[in-house]
PDB file of C-alpha atoms in Angstrom:
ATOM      1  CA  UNK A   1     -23.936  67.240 125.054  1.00 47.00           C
ATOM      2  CA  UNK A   2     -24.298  67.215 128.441  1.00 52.00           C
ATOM      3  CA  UNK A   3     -27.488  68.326 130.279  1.00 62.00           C
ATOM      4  CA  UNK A   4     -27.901  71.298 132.328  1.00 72.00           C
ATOM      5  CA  UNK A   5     -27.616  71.486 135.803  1.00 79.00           C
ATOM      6  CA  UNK A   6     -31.428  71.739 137.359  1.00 79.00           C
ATOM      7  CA  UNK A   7     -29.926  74.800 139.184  1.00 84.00           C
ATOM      8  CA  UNK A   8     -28.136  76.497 136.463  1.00 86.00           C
ATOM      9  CA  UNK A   9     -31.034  78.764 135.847  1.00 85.00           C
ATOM     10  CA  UNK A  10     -31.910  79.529 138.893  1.00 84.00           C
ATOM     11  CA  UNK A  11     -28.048  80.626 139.035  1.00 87.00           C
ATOM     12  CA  UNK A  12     -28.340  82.693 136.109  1.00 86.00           C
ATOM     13  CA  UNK A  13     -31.805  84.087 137.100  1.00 83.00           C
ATOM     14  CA  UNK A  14     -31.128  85.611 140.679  1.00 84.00           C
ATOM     15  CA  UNK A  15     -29.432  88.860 140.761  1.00 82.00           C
ATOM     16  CA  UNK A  16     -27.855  89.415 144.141  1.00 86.00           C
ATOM     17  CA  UNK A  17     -24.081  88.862 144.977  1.00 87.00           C
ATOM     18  CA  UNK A  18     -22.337  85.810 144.282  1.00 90.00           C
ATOM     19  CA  UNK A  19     -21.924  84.986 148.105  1.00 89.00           C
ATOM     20  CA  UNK A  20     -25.067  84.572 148.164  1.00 88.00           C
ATOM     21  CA  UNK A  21     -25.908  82.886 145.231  1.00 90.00           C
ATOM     22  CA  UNK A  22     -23.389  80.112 145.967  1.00 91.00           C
ATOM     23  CA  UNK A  23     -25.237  80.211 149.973  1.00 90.00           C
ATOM     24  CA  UNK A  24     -28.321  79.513 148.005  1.00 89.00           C
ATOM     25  CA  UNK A  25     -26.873  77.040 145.525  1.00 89.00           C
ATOM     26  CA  UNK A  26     -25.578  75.320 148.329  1.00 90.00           C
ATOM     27  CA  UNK A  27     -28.440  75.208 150.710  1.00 90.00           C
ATOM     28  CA  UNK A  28     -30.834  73.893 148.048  1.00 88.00           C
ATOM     29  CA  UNK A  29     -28.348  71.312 146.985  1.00 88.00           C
ATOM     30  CA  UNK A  30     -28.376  70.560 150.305  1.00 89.00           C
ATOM     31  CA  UNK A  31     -32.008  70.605 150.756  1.00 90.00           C
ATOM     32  CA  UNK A  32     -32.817  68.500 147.813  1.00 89.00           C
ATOM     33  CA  UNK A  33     -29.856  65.376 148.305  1.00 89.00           C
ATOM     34  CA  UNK A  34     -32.497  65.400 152.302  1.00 91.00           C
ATOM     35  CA  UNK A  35     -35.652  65.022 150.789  1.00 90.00           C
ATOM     36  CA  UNK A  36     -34.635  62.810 147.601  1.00 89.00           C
ATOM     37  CA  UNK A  37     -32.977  60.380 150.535  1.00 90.00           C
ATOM     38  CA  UNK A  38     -36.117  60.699 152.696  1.00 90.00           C
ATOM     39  CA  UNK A  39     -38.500  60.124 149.887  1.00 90.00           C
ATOM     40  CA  UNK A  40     -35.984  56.946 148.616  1.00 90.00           C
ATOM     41  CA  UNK A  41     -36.868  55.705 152.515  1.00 90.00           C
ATOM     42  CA  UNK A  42     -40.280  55.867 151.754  1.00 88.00           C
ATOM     43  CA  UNK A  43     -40.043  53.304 148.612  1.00 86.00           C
ATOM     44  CA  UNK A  44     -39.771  55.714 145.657  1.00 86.00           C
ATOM     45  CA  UNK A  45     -37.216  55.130 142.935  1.00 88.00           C
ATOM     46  CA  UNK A  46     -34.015  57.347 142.996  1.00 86.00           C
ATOM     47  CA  UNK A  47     -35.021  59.124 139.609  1.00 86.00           C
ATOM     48  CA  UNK A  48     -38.710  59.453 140.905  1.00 89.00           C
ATOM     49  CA  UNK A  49     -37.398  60.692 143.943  1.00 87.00           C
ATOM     50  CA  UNK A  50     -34.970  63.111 142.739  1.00 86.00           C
ATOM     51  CA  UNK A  51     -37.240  64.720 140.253  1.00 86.00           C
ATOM     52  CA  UNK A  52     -39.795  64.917 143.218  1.00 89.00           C
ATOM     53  CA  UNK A  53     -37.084  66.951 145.647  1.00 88.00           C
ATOM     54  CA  UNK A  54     -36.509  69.422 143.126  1.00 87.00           C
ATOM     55  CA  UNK A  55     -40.368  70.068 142.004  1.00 88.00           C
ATOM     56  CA  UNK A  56     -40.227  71.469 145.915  1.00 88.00           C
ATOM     57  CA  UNK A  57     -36.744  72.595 146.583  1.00 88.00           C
ATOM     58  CA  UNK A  58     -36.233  74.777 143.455  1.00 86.00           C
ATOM     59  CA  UNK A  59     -37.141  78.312 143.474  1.00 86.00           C
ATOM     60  CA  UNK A  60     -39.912  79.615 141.391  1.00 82.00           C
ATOM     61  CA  UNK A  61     -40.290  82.856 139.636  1.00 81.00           C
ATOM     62  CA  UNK A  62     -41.647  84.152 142.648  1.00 82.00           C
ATOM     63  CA  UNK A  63     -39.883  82.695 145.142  1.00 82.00           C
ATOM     64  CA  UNK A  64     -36.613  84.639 143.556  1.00 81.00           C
ATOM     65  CA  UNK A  65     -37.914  87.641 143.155  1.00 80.00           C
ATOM     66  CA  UNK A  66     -38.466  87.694 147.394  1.00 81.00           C
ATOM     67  CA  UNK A  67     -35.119  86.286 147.434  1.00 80.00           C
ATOM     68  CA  UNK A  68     -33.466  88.963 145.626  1.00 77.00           C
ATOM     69  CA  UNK A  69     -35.475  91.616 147.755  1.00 76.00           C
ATOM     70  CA  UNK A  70     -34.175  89.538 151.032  1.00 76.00           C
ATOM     71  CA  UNK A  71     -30.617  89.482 149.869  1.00 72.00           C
ATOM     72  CA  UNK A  72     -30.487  92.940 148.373  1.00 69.00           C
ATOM     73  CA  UNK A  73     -27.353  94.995 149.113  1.00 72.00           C
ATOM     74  CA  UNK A  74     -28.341  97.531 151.548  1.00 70.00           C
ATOM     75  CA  UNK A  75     -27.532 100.039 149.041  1.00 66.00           C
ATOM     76  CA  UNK A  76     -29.350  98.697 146.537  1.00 67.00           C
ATOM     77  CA  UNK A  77     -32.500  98.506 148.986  1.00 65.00           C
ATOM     78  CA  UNK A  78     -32.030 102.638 150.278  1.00 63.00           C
ATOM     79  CA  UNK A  79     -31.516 103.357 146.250  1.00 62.00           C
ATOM     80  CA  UNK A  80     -34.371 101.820 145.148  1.00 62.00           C
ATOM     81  CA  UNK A  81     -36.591 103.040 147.992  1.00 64.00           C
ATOM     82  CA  UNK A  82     -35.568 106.694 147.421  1.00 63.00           C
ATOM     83  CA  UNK A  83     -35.033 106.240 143.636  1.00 59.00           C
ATOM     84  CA  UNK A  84     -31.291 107.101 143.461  1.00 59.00           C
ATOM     85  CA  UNK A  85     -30.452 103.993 141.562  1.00 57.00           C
ATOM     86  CA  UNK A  86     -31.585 105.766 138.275  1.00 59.00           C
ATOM     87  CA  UNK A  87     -29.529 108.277 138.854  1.00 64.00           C
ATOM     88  CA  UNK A  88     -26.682 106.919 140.121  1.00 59.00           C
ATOM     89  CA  UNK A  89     -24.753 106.576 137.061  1.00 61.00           C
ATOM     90  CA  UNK A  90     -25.604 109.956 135.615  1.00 68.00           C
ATOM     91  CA  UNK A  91     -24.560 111.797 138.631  1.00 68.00           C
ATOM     92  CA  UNK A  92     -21.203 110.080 138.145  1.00 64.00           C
ATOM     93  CA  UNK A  93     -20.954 111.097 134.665  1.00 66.00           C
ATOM     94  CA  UNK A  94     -21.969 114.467 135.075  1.00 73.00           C
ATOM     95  CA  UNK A  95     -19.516 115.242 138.168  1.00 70.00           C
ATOM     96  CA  UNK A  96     -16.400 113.938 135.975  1.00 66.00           C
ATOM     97  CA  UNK A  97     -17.542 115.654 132.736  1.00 68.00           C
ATOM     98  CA  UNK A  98     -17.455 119.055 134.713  1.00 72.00           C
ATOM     99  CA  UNK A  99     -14.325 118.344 136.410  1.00 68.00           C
ATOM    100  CA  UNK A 100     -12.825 117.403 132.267  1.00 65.00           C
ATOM    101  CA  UNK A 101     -14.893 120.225 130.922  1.00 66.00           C
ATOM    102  CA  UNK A 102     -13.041 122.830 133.285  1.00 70.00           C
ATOM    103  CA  UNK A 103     -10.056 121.186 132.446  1.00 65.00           C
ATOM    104  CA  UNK A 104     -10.326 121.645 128.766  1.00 63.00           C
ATOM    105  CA  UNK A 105     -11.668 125.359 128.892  1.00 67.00           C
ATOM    106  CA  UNK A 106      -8.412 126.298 131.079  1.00 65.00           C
ATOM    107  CA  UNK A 107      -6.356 124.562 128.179  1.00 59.00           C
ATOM    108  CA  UNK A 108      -8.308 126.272 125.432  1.00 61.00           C
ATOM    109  CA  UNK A 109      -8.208 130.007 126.728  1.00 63.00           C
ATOM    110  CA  UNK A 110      -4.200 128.829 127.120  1.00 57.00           C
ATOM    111  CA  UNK A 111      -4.251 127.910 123.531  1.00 54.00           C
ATOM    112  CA  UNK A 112      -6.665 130.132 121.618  1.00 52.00           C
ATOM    113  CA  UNK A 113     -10.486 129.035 121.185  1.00 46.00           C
ATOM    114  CA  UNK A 114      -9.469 127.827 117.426  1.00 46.00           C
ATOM    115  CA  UNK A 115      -6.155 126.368 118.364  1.00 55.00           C
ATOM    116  CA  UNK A 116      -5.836 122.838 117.873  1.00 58.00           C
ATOM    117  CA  UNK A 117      -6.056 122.195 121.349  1.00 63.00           C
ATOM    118  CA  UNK A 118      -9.672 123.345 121.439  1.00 69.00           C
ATOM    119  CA  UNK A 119     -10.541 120.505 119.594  1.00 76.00           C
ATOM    120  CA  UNK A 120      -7.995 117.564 121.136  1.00 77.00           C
ATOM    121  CA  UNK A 121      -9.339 118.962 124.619  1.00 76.00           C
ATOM    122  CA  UNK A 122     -13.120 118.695 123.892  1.00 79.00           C
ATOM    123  CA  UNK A 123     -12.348 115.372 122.471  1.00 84.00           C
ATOM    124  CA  UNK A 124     -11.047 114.465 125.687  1.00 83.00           C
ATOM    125  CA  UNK A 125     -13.976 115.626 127.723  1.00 82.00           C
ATOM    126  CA  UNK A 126     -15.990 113.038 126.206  1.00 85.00           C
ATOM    127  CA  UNK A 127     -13.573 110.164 127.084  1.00 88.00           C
ATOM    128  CA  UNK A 128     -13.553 111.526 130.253  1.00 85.00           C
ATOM    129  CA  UNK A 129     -17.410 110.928 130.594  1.00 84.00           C
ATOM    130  CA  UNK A 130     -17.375 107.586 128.684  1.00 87.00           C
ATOM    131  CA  UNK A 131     -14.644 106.602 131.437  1.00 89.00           C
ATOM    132  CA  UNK A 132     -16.879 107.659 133.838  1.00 85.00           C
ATOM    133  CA  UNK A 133     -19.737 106.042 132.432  1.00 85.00           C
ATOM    134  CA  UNK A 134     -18.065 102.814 132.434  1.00 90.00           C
ATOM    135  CA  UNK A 135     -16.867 103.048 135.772  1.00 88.00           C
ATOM    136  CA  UNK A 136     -20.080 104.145 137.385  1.00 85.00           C
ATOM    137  CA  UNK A 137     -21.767 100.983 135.171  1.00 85.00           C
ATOM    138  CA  UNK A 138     -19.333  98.996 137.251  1.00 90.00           C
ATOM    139  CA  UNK A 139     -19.550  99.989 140.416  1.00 86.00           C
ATOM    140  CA  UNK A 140     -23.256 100.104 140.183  1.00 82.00           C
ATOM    141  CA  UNK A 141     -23.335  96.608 139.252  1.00 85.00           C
ATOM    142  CA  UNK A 142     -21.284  95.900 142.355  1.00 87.00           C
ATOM    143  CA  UNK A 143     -22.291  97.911 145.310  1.00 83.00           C
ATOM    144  CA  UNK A 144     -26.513  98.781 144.289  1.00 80.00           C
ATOM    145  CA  UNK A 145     -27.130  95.808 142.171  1.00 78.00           C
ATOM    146  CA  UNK A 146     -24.427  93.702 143.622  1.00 80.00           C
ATOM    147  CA  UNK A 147     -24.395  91.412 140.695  1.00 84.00           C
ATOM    148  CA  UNK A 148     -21.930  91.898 137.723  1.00 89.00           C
ATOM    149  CA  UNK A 149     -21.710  88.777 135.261  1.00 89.00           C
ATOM    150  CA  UNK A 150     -18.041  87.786 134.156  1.00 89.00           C
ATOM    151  CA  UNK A 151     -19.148  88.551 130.481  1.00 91.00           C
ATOM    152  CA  UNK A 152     -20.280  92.202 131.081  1.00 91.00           C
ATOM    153  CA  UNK A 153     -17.424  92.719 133.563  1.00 92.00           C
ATOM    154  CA  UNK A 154     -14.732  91.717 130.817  1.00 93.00           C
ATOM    155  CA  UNK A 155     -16.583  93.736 128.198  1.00 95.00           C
ATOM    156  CA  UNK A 156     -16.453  96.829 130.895  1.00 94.00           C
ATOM    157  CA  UNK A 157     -12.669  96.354 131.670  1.00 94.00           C
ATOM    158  CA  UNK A 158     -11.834  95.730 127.654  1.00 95.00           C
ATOM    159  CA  UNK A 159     -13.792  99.132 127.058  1.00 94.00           C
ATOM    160  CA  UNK A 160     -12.124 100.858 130.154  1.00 95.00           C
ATOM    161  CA  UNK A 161      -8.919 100.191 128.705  1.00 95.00           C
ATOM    162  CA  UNK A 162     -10.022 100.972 125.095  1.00 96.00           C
ATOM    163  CA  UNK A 163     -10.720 104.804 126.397  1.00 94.00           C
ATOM    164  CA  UNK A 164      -7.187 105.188 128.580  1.00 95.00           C
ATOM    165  CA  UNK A 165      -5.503 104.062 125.340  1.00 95.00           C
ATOM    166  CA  UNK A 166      -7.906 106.848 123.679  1.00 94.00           C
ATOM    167  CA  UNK A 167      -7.130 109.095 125.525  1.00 92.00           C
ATOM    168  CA  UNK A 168      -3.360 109.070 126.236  1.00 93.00           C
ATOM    169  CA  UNK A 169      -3.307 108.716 122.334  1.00 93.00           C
ATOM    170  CA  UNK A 170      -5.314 112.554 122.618  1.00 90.00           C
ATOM    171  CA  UNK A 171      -3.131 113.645 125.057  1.00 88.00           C
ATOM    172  CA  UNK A 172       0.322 113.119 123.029  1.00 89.00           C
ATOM    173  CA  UNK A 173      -1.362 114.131 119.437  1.00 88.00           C
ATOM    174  CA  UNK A 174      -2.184 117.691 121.100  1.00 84.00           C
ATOM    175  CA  UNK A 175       1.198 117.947 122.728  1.00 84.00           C
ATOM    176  CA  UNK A 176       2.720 117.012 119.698  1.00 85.00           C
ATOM    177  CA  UNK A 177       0.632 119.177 117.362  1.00 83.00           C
ATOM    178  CA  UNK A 178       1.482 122.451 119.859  1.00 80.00           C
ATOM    179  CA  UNK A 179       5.445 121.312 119.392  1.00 81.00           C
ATOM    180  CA  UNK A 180       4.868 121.245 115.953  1.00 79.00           C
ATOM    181  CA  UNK A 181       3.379 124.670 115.295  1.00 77.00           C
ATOM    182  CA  UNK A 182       5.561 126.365 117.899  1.00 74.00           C
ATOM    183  CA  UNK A 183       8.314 124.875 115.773  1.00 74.00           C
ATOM    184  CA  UNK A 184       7.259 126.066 112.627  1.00 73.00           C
ATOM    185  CA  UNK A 185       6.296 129.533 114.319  1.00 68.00           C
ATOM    186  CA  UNK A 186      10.190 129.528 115.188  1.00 69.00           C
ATOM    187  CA  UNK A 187      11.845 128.447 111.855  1.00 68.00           C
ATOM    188  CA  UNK A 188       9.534 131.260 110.258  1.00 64.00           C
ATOM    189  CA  UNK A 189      11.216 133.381 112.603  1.00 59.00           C
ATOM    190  CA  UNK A 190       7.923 134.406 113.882  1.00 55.00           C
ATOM    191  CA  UNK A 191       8.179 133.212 117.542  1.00 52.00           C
ATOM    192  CA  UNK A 192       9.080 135.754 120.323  1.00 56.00           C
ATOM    193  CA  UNK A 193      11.320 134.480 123.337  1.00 54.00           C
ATOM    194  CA  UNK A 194       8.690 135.302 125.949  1.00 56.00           C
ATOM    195  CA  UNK A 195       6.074 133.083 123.684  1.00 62.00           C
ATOM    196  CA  UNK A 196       8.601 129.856 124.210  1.00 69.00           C
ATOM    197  CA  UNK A 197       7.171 129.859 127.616  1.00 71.00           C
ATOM    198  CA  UNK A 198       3.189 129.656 126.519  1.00 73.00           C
ATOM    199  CA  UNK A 199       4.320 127.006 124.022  1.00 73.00           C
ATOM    200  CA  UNK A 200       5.626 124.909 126.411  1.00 79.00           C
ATOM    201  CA  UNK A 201       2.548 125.394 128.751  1.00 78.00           C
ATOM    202  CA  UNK A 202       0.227 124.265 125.893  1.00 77.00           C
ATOM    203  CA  UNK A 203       2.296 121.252 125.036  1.00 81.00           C
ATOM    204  CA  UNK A 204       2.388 120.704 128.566  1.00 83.00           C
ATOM    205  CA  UNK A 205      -1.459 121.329 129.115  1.00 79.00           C
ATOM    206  CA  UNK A 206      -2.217 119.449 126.359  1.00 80.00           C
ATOM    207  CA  UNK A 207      -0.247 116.178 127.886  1.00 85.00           C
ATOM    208  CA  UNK A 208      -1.561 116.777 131.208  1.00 85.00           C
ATOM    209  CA  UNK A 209      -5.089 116.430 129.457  1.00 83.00           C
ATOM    210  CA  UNK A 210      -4.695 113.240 128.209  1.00 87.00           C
ATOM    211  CA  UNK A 211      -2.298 111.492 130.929  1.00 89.00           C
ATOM    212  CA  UNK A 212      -4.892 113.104 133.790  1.00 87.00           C
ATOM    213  CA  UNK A 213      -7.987 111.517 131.983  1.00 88.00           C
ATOM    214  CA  UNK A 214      -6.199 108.256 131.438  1.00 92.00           C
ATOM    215  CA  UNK A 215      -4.750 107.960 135.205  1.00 92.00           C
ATOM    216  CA  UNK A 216      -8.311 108.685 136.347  1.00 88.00           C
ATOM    217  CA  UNK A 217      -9.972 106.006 134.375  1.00 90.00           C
ATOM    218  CA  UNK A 218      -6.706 103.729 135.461  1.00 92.00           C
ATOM    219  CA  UNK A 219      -7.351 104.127 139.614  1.00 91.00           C
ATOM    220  CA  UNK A 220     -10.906 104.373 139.435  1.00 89.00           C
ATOM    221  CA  UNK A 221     -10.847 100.508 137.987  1.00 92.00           C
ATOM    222  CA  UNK A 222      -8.045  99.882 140.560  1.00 93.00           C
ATOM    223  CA  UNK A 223     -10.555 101.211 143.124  1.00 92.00           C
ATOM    224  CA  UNK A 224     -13.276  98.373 142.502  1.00 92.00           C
ATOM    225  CA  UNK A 225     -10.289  96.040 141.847  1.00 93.00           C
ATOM    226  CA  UNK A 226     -10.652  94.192 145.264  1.00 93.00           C
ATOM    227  CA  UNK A 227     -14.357  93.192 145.007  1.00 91.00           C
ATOM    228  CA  UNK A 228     -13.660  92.400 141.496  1.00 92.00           C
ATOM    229  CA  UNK A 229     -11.280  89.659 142.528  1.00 92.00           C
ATOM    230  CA  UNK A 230     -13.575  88.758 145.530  1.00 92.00           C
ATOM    231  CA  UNK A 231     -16.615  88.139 143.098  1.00 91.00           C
ATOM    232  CA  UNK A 232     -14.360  86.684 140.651  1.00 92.00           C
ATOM    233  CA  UNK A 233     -12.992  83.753 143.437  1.00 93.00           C
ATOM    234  CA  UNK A 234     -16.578  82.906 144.520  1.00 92.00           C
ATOM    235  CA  UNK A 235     -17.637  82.944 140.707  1.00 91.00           C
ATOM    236  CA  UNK A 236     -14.738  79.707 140.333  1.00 91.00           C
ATOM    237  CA  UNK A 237     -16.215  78.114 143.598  1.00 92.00           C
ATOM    238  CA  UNK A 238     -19.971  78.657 141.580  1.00 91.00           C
ATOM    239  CA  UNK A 239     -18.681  76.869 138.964  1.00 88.00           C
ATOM    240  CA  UNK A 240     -17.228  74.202 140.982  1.00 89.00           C
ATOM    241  CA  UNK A 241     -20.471  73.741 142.787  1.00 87.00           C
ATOM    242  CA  UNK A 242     -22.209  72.688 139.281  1.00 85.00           C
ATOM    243  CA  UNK A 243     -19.185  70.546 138.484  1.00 82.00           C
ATOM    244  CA  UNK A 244     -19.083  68.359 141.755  1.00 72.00           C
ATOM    245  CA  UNK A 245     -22.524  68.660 142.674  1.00 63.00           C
ATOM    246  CA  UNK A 246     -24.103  65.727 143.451  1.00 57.00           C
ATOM    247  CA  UNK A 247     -27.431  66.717 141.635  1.00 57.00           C
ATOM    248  CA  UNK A 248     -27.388  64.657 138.648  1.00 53.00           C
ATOM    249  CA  UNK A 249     -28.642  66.875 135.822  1.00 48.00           C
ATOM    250  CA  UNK A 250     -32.931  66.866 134.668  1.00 47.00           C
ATOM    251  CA  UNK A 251     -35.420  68.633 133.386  1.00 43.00           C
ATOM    252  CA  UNK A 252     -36.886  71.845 133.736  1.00 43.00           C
ATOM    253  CA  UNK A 253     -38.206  71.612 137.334  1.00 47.00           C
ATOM    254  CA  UNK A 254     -38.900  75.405 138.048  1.00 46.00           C
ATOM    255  CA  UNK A 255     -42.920  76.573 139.428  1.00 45.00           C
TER     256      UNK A 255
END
């Protein structure tokens, strides 16, 4: 098995954008293949000299922690100083709840509080605020935090899609639950012509629901699409760093 890269954990460990991650993966690279060939000038061995350039070139625990205050999104910076960035993501979820909830209460008093579109419609309410969970997770990530993983932004996007699914599935089981009682209300010959009209509102309502909840979690991921694929193309060029670095891997060498 191949060692690790003596820069793969300081990689892993700071959490600020991958631009400049790679700037910093680069410029102690950099740094290190100087003062190895200085210290090889001065008669040490290349080994000797290599594990030498790192024991001063790598970042320690603190050094990353000023780093990550230095490179700090300047959102991230104004959130934390005012404290917004622990309540960033339950404003967002609390905004699109309300907009769902009001939603669902117009499609309820359309279809009776016990009709079955009371329940379909509160059901949807919570996808609603699990899609906006998951989105606000994101974008926090990416604009306060500016750092989201590939593994936690695949499990985001797999769950993202996971609720649309959800809730266009919602959406056409109310519509088609409406259809079918307003059918069976008219083969009973219980259904007035002027009630056609409300049927068709709460099939329509009830569609409208589920198709409105999953466009909205659909364009708010196209929304942070772009910086997804930005962060994604310097990710590749991170892990093309560690594969043609000239940094021959060692051990631990972090203060």
């Amino acid at each position: 098995m191949r060692p690790e890269h003596p820069l793969a954990d300081v990689e892993r460990s700071l959490a600020v954008p991958p631009r400049r991650r790679l700037d910093l993966l680069e410029e102690v690279d950099a740094d290190t293949e100087a003062l190895q060939a200085e210290l090889e000038r001065r008669g040490y061995g290349p080994a000797q000299a290599r594990r030498a350039a790192l024991r001063q070139t790598v970042p320690g625990t603190e050094t990353l922690a000023q780093l990550e205050a230095q490179h700090a999104p300047p959102l991230s910076r104004w959130a934390r100083r005012t404290g917004w960035i622990d309540r960033a993501e339950r404003l967002g979820i609390v905004v699109a709840t309300g907009l769902a909830g009001a939603v669902a209460f117009t499609t309820i008093l359309r279809s009776g509080p016990l009709g079955s579109a009371a329940v379909l419609a509160w059901l949807q309410v919570i996808v609603v605020a699990l899609l906006a969970a998951n989105w606000t997770r994101a974008a926090k990530h990416l604009w306060i935090a500016g750092d989201l993983r590939p593994d936690l932004r695949r499990q985001l996007w797999e769950r993202q899609i996971g609720l649309v699914v959800l809730a266009v599935a919602l959406g056409a089981l109310g519509a088609a639950w409406e259809g079918y009682s307003a059918y069976e209300a008219l083969a009973a010959e219980d259904f007035a012509v002027p009630a056609i009209g409300d049927a068709v509102r709460r099939i329509v309502s009830c569609a409208a629901l589920g198709f409105g909840a999953a466009i909205f979690g659909l364009f708010g991921w196209l929304a942070i699409t772009p910086r997804l694929i930005s962060d994604e193309t310097i990710e590749r060029r991170i892990s093309a760093f560690f594969t043609g670095s000239r940094l021959t891997p060692t051990s631990s060498t972090r203060r």
